[in-house]
PDB file of N, CA and C in Angstrom:
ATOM      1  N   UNK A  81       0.828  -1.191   0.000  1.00 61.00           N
ATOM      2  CA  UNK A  81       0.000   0.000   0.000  1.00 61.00           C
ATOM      3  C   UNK A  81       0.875   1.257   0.000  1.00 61.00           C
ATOM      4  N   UNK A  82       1.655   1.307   0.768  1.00 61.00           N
ATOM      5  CA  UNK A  82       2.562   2.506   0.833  1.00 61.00           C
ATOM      6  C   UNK A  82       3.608   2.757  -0.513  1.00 61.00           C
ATOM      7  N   UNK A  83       3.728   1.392  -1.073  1.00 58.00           N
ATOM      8  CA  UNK A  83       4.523   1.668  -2.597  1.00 58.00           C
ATOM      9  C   UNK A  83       3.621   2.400  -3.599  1.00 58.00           C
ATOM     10  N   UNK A  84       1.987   2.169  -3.169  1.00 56.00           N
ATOM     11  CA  UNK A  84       1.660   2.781  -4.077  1.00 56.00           C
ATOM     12  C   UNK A  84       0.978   3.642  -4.066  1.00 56.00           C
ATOM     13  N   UNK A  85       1.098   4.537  -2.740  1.00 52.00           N
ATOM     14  CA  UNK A  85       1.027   5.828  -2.516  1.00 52.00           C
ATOM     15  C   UNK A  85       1.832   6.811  -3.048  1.00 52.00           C
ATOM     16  N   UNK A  86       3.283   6.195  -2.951  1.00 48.00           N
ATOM     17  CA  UNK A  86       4.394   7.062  -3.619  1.00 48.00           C
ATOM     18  C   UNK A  86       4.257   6.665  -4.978  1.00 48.00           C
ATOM     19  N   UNK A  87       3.954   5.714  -5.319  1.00 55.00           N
ATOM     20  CA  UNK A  87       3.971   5.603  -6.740  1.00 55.00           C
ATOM     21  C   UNK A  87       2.871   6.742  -7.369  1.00 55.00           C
ATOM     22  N   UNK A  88       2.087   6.884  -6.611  1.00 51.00           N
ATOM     23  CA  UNK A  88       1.023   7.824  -7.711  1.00 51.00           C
ATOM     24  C   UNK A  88       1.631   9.494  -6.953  1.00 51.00           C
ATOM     25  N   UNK A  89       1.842   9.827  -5.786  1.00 48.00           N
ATOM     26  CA  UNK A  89       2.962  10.328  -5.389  1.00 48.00           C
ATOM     27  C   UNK A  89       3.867  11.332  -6.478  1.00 48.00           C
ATOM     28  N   UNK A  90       4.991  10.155  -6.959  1.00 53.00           N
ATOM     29  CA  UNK A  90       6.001  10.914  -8.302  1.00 53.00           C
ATOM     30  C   UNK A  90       5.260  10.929  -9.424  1.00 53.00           C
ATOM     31  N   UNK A  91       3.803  10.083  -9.974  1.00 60.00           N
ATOM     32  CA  UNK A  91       3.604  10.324 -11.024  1.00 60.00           C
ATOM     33  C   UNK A  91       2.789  11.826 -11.075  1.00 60.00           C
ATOM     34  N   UNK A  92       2.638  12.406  -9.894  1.00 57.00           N
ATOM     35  CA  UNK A  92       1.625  13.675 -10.081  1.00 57.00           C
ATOM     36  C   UNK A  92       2.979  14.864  -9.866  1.00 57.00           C
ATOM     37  N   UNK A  93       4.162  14.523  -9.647  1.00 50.00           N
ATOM     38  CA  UNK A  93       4.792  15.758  -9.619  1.00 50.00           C
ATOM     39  C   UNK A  93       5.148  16.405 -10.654  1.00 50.00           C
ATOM     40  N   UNK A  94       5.907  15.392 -11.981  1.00 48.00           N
ATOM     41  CA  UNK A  94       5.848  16.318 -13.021  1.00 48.00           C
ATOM     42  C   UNK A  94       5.381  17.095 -13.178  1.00 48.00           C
ATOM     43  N   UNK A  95       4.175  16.816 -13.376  1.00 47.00           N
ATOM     44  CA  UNK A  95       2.464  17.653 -12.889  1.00 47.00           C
ATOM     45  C   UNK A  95       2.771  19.064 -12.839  1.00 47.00           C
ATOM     46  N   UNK A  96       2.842  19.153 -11.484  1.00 44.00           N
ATOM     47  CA  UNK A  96       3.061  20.394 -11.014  1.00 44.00           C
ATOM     48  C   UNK A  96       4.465  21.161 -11.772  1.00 44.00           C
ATOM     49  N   UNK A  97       5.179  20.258 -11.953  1.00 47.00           N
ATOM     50  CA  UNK A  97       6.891  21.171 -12.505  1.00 47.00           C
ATOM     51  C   UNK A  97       6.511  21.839 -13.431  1.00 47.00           C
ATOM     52  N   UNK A  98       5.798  21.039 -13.735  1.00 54.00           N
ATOM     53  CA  UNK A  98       5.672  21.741 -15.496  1.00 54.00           C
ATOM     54  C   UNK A  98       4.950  23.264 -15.758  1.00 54.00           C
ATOM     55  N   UNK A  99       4.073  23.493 -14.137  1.00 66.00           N
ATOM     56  CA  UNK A  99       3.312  24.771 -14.390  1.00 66.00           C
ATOM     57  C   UNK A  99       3.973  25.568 -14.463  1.00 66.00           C
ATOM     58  N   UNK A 100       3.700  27.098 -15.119  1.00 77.00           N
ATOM     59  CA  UNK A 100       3.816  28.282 -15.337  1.00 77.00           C
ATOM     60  C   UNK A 100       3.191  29.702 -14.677  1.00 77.00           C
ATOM     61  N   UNK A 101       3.421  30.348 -14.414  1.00 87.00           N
ATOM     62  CA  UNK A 101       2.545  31.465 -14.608  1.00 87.00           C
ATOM     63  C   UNK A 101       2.367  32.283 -15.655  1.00 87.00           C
ATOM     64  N   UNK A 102       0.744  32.962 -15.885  1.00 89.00           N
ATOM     65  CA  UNK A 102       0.875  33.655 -17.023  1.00 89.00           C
ATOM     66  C   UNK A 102       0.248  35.312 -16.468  1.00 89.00           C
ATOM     67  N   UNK A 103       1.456  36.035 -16.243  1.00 93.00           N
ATOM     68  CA  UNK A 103       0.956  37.449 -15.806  1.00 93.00           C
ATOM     69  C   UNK A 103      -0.044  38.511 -17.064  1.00 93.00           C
ATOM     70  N   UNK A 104      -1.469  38.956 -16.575  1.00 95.00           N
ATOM     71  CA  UNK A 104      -1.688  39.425 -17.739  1.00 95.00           C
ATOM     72  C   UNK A 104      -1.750  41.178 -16.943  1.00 95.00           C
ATOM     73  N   UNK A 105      -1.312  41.903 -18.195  1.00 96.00           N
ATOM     74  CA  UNK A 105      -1.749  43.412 -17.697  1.00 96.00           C
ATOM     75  C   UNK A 105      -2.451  44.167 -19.293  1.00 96.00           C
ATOM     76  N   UNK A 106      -3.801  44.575 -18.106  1.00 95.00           N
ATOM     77  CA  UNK A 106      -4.813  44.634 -19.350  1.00 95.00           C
ATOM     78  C   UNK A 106      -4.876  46.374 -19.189  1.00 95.00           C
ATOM     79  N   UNK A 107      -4.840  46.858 -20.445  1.00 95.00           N
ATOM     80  CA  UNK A 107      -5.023  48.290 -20.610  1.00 95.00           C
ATOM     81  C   UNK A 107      -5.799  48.788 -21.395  1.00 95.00           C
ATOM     82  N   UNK A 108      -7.093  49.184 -21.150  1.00 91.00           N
ATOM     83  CA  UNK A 108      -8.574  49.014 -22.178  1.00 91.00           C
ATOM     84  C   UNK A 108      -8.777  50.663 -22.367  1.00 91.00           C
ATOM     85  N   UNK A 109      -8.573  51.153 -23.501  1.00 91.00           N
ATOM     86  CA  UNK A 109      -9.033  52.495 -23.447  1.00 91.00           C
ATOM     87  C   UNK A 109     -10.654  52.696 -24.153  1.00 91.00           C
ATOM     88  N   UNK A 110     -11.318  52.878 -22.932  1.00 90.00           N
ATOM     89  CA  UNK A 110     -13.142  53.101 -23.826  1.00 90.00           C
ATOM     90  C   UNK A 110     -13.779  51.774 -23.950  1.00 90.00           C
ATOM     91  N   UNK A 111     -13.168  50.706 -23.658  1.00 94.00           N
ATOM     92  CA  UNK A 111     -13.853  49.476 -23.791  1.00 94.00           C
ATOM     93  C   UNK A 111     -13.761  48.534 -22.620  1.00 94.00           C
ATOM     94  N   UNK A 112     -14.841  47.904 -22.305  1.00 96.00           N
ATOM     95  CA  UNK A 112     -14.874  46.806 -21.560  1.00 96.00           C
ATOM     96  C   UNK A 112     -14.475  45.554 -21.629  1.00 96.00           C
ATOM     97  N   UNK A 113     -13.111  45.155 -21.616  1.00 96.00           N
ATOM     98  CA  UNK A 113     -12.868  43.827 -22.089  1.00 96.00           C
ATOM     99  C   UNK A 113     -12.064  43.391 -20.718  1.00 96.00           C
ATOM    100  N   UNK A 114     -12.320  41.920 -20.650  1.00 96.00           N
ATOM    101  CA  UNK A 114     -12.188  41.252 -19.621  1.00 96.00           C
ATOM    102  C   UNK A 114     -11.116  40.002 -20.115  1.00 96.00           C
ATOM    103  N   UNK A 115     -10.466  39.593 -19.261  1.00 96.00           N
ATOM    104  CA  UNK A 115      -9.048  38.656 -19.742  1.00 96.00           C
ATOM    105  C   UNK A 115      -9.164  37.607 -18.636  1.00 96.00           C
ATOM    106  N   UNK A 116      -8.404  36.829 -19.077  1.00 95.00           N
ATOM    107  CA  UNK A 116      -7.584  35.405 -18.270  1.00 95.00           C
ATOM    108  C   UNK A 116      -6.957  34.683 -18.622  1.00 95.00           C
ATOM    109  N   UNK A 117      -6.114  34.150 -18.608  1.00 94.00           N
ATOM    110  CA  UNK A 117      -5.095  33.710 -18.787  1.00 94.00           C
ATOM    111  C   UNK A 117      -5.176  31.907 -18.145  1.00 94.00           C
ATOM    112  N   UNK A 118      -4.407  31.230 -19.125  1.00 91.00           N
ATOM    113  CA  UNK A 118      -4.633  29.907 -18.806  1.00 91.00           C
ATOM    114  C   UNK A 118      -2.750  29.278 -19.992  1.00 91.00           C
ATOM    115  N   UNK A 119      -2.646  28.067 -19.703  1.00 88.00           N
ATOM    116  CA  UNK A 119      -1.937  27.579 -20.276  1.00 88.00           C
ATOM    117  C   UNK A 119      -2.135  25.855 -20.764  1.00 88.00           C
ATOM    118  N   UNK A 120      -0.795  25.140 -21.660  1.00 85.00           N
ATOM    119  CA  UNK A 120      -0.958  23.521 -22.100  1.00 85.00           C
ATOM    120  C   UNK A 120      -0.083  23.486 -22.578  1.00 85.00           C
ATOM    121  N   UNK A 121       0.718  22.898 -21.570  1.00 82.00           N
ATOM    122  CA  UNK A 121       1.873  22.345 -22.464  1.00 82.00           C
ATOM    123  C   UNK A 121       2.644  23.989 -22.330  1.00 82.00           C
ATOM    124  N   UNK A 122       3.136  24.115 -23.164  1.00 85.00           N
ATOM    125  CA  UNK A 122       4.156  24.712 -23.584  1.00 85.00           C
ATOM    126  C   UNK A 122       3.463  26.001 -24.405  1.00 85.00           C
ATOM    127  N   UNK A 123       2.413  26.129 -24.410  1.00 90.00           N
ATOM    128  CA  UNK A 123       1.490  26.886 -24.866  1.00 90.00           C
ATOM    129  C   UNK A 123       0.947  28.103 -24.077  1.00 90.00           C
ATOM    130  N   UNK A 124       1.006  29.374 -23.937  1.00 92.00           N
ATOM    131  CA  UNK A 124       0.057  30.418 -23.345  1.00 92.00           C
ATOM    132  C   UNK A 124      -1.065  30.752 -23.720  1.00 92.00           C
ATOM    133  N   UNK A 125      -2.274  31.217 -22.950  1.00 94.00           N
ATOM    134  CA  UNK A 125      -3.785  31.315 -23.807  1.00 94.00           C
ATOM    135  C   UNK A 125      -4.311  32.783 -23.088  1.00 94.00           C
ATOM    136  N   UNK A 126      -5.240  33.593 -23.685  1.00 96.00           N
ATOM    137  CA  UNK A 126      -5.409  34.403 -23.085  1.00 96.00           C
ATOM    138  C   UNK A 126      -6.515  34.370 -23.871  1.00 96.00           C
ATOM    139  N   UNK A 127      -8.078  34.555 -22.849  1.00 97.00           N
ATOM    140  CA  UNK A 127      -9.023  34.694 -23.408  1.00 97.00           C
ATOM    141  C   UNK A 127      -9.692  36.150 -22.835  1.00 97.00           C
ATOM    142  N   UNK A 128     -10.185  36.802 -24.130  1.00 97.00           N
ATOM    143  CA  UNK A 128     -10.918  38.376 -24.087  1.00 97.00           C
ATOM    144  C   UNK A 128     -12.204  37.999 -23.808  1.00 97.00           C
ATOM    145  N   UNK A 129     -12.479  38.851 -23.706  1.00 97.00           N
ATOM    146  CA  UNK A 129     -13.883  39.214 -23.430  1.00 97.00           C
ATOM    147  C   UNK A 129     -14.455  40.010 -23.740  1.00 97.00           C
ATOM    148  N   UNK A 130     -15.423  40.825 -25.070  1.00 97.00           N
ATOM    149  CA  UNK A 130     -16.004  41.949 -24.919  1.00 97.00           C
ATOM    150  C   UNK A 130     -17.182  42.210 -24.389  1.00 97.00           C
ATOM    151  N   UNK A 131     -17.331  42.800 -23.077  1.00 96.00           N
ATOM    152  CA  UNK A 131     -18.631  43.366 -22.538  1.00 96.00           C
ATOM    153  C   UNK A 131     -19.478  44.583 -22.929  1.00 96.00           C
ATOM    154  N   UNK A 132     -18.794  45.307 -23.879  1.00 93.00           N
ATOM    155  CA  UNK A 132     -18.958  46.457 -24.127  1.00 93.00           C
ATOM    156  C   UNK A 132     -19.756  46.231 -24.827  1.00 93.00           C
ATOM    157  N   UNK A 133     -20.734  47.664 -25.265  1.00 94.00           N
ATOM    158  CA  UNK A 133     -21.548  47.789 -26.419  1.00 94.00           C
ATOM    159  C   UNK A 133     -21.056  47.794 -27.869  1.00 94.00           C
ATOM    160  N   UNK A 134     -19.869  48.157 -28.056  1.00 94.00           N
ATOM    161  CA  UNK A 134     -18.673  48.137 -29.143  1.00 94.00           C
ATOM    162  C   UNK A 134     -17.846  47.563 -29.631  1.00 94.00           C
ATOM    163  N   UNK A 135     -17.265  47.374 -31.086  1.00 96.00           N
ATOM    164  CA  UNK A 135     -16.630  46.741 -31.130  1.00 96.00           C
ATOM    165  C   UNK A 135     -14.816  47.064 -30.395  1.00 96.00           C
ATOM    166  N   UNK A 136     -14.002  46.489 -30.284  1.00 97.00           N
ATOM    167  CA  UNK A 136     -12.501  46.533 -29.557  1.00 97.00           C
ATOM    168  C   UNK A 136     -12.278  46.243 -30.787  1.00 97.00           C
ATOM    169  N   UNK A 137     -10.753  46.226 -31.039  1.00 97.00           N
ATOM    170  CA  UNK A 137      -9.513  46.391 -31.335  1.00 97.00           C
ATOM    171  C   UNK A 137      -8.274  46.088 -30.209  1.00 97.00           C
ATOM    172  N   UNK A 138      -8.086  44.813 -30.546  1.00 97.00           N
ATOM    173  CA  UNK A 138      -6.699  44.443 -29.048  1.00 97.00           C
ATOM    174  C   UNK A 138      -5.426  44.216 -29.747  1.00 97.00           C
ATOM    175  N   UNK A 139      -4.767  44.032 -29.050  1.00 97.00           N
ATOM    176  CA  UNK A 139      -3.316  43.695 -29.622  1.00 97.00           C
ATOM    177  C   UNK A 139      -2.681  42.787 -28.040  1.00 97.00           C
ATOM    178  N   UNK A 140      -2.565  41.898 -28.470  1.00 97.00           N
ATOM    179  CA  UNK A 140      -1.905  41.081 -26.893  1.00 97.00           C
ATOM    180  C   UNK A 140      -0.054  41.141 -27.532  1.00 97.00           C
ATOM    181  N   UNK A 141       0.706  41.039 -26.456  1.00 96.00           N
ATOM    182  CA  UNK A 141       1.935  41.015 -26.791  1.00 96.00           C
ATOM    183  C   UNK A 141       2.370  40.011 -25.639  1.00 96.00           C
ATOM    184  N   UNK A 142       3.150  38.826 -26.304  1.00 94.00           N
ATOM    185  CA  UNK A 142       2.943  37.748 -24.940  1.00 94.00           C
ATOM    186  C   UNK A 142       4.910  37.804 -24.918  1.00 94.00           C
ATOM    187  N   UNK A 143       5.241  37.659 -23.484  1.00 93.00           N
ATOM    188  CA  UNK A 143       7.033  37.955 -23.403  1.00 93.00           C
ATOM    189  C   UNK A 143       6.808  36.952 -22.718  1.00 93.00           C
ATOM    190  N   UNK A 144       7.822  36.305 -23.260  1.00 89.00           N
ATOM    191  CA  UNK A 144       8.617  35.146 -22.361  1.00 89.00           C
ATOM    192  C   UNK A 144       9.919  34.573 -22.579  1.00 89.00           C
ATOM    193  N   UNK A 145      10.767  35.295 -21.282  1.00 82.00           N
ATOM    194  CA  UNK A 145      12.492  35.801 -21.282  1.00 82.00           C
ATOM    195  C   UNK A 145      13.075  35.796 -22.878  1.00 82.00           C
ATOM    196  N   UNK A 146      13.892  35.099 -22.824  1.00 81.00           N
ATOM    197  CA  UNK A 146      15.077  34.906 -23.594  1.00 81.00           C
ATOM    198  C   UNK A 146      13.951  35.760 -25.595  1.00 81.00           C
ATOM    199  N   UNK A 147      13.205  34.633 -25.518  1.00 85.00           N
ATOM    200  CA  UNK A 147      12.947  34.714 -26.974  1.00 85.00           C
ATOM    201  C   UNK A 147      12.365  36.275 -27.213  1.00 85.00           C
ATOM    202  N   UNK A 148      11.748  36.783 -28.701  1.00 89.00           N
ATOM    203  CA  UNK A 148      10.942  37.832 -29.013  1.00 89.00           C
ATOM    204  C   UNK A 148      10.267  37.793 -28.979  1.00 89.00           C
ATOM    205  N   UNK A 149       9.234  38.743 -28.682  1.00 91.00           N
ATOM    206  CA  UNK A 149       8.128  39.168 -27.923  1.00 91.00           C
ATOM    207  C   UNK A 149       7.211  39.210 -29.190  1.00 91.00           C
ATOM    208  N   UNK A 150       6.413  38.695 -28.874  1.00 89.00           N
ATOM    209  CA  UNK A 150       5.167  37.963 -30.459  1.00 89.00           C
ATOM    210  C   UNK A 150       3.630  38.899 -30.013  1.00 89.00           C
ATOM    211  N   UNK A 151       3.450  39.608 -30.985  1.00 94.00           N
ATOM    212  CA  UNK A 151       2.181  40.531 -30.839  1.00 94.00           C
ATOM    213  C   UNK A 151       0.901  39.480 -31.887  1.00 94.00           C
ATOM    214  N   UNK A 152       0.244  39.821 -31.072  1.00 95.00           N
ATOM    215  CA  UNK A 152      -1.185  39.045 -32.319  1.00 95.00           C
ATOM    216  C   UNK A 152      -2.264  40.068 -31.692  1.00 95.00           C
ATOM    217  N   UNK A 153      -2.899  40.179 -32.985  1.00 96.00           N
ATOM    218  CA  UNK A 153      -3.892  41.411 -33.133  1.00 96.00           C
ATOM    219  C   UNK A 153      -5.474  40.761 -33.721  1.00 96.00           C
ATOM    220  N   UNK A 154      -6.322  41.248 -32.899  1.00 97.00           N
ATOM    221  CA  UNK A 154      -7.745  40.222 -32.933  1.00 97.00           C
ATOM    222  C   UNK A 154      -8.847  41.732 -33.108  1.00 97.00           C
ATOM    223  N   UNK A 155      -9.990  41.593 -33.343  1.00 98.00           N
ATOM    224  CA  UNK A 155     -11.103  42.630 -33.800  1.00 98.00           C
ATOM    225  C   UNK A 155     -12.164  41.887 -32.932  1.00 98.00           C
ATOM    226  N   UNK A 156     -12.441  42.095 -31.798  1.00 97.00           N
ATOM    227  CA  UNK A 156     -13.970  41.838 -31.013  1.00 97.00           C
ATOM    228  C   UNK A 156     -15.251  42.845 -31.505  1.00 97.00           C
ATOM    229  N   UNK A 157     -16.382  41.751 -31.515  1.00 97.00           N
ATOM    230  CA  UNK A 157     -17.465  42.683 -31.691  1.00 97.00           C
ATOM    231  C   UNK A 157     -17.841  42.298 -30.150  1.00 97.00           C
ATOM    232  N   UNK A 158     -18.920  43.010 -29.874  1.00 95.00           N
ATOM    233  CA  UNK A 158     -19.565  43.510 -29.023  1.00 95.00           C
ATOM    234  C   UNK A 158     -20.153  41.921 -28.283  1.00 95.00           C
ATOM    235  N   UNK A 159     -19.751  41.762 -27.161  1.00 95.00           N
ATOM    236  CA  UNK A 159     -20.247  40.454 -26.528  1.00 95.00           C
ATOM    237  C   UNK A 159     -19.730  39.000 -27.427  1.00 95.00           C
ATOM    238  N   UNK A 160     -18.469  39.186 -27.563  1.00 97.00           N
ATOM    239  CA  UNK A 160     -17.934  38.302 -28.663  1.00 97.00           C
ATOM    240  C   UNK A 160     -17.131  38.259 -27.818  1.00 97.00           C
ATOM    241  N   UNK A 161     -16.309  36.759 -27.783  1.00 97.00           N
ATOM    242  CA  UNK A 161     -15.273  36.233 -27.043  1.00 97.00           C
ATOM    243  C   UNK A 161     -14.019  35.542 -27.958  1.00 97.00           C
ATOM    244  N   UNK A 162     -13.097  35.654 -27.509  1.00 97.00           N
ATOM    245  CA  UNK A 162     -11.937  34.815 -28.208  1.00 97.00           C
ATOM    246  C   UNK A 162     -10.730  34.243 -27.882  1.00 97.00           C
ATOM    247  N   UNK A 163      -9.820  33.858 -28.215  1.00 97.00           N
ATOM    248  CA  UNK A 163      -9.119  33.113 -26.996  1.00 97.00           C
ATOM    249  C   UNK A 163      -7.078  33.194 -28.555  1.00 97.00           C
ATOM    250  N   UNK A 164      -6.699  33.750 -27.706  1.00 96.00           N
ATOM    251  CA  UNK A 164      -5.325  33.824 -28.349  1.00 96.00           C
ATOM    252  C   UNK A 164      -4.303  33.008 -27.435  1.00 96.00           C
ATOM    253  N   UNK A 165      -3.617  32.940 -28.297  1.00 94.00           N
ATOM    254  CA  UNK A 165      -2.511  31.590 -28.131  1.00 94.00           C
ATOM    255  C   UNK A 165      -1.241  32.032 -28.798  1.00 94.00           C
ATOM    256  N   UNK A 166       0.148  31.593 -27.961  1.00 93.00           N
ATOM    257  CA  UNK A 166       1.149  31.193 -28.192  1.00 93.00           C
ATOM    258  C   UNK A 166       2.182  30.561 -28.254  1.00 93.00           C
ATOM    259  N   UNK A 167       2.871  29.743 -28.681  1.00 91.00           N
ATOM    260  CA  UNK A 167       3.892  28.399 -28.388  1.00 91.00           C
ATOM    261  C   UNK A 167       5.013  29.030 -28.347  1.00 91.00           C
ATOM    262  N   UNK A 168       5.644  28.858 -27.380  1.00 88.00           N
ATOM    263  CA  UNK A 168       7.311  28.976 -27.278  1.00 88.00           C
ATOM    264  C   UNK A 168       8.327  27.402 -27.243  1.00 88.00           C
ATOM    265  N   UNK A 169       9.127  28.184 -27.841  1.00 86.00           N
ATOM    266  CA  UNK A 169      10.068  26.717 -28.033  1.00 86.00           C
ATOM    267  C   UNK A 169      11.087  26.572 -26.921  1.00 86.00           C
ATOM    268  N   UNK A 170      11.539  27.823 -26.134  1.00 81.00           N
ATOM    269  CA  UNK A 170      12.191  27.273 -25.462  1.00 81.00           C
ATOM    270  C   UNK A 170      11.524  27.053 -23.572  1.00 81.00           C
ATOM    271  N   UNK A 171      12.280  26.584 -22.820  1.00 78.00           N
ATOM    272  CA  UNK A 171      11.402  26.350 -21.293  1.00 78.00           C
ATOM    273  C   UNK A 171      11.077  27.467 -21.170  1.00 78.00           C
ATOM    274  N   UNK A 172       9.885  27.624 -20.446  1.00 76.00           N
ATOM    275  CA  UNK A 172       8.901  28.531 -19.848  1.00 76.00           C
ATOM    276  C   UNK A 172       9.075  28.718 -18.245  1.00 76.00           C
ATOM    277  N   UNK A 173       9.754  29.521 -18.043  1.00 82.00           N
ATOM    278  CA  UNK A 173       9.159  30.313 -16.871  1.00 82.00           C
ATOM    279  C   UNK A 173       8.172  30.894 -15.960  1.00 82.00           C
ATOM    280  N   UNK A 174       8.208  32.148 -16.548  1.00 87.00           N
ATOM    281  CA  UNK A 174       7.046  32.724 -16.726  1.00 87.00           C
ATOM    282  C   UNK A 174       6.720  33.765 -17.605  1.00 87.00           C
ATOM    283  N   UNK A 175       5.284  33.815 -18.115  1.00 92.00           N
ATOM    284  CA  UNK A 175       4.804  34.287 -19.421  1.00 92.00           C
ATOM    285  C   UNK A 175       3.770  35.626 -19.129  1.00 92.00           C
ATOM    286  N   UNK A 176       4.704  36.836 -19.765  1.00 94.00           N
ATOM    287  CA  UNK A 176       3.923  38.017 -19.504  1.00 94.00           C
ATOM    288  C   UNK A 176       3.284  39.115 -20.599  1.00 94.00           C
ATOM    289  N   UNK A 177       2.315  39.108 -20.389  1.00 96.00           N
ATOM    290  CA  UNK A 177       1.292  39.703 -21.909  1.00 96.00           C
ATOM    291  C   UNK A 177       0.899  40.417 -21.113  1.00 96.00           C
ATOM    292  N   UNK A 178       0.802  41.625 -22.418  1.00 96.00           N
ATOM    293  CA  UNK A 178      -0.060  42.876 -22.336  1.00 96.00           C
ATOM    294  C   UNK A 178      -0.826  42.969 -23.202  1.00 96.00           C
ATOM    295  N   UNK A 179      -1.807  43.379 -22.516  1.00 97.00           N
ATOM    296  CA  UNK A 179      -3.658  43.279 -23.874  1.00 97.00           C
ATOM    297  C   UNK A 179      -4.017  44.588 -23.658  1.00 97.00           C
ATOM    298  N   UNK A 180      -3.523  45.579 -25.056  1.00 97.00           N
ATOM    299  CA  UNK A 180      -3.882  46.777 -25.014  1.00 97.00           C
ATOM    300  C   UNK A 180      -5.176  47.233 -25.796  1.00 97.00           C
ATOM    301  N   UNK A 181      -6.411  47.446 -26.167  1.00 96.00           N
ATOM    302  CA  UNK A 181      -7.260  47.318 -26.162  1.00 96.00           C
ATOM    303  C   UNK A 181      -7.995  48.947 -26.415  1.00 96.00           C
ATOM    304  N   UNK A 182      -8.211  49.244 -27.530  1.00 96.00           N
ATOM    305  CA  UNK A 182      -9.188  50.652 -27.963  1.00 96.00           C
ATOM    306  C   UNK A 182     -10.539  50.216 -28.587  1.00 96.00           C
ATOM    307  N   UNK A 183     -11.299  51.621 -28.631  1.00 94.00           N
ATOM    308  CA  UNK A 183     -12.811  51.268 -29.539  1.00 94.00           C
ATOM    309  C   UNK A 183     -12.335  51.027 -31.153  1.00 94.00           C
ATOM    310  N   UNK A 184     -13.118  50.189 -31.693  1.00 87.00           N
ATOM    311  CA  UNK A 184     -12.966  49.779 -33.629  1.00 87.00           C
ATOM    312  C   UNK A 184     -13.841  51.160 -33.987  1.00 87.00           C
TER     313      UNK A 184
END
């Protein structure tokens, strides 16, 4: 019994090694958009939100150390949701995006 406590034990630590954090800093001028941040694998995700009556215009810029800093640019309409993504190739640390955000 106790072998296979530890056995399931080391199989859940990888687990945890592998997490990340993903810092988001959201800067919305005139619009209501709402963020969060999630990850997989080796992957960062950041999902918008428009609450607003309007359409947005975002630009996320996701940094993570060593490599260049990768901008992706999305068009929300009004109560429309979407979810941006990025893969880095090398280990992950931690992953920091800025979602700057005006009216369309």
């Amino acid at each position: 019994m106790r072998g296979y406590l530890c056995t399931c034990l080391m199989l859940c630590l990888p687990l945890t090694a592998l997490a990340f954090p993903v810092e988001v800093e959201l800067k919305s001028q005139g619009v209501s958009i709402a963020a969060t941040s999630g990850y997989m694998s080796n992957i960062a995700t950041v999902t918008l939100v428009n609450q607003g009556q309007h359409a947005a215009l975002c630009e996320a810029t996701f940094v993570n150390g060593p490599e260049r800093p990768s901008a992706s640019r999305v068009r929300i309409k009004a109560g429309e949701k979407t979810v941006l993504t990025q893969a880095f190739f090398r280990q992950i640390n931690r992953v920091r995006v800025t979602v700057d955000c005006k009216a369309a």
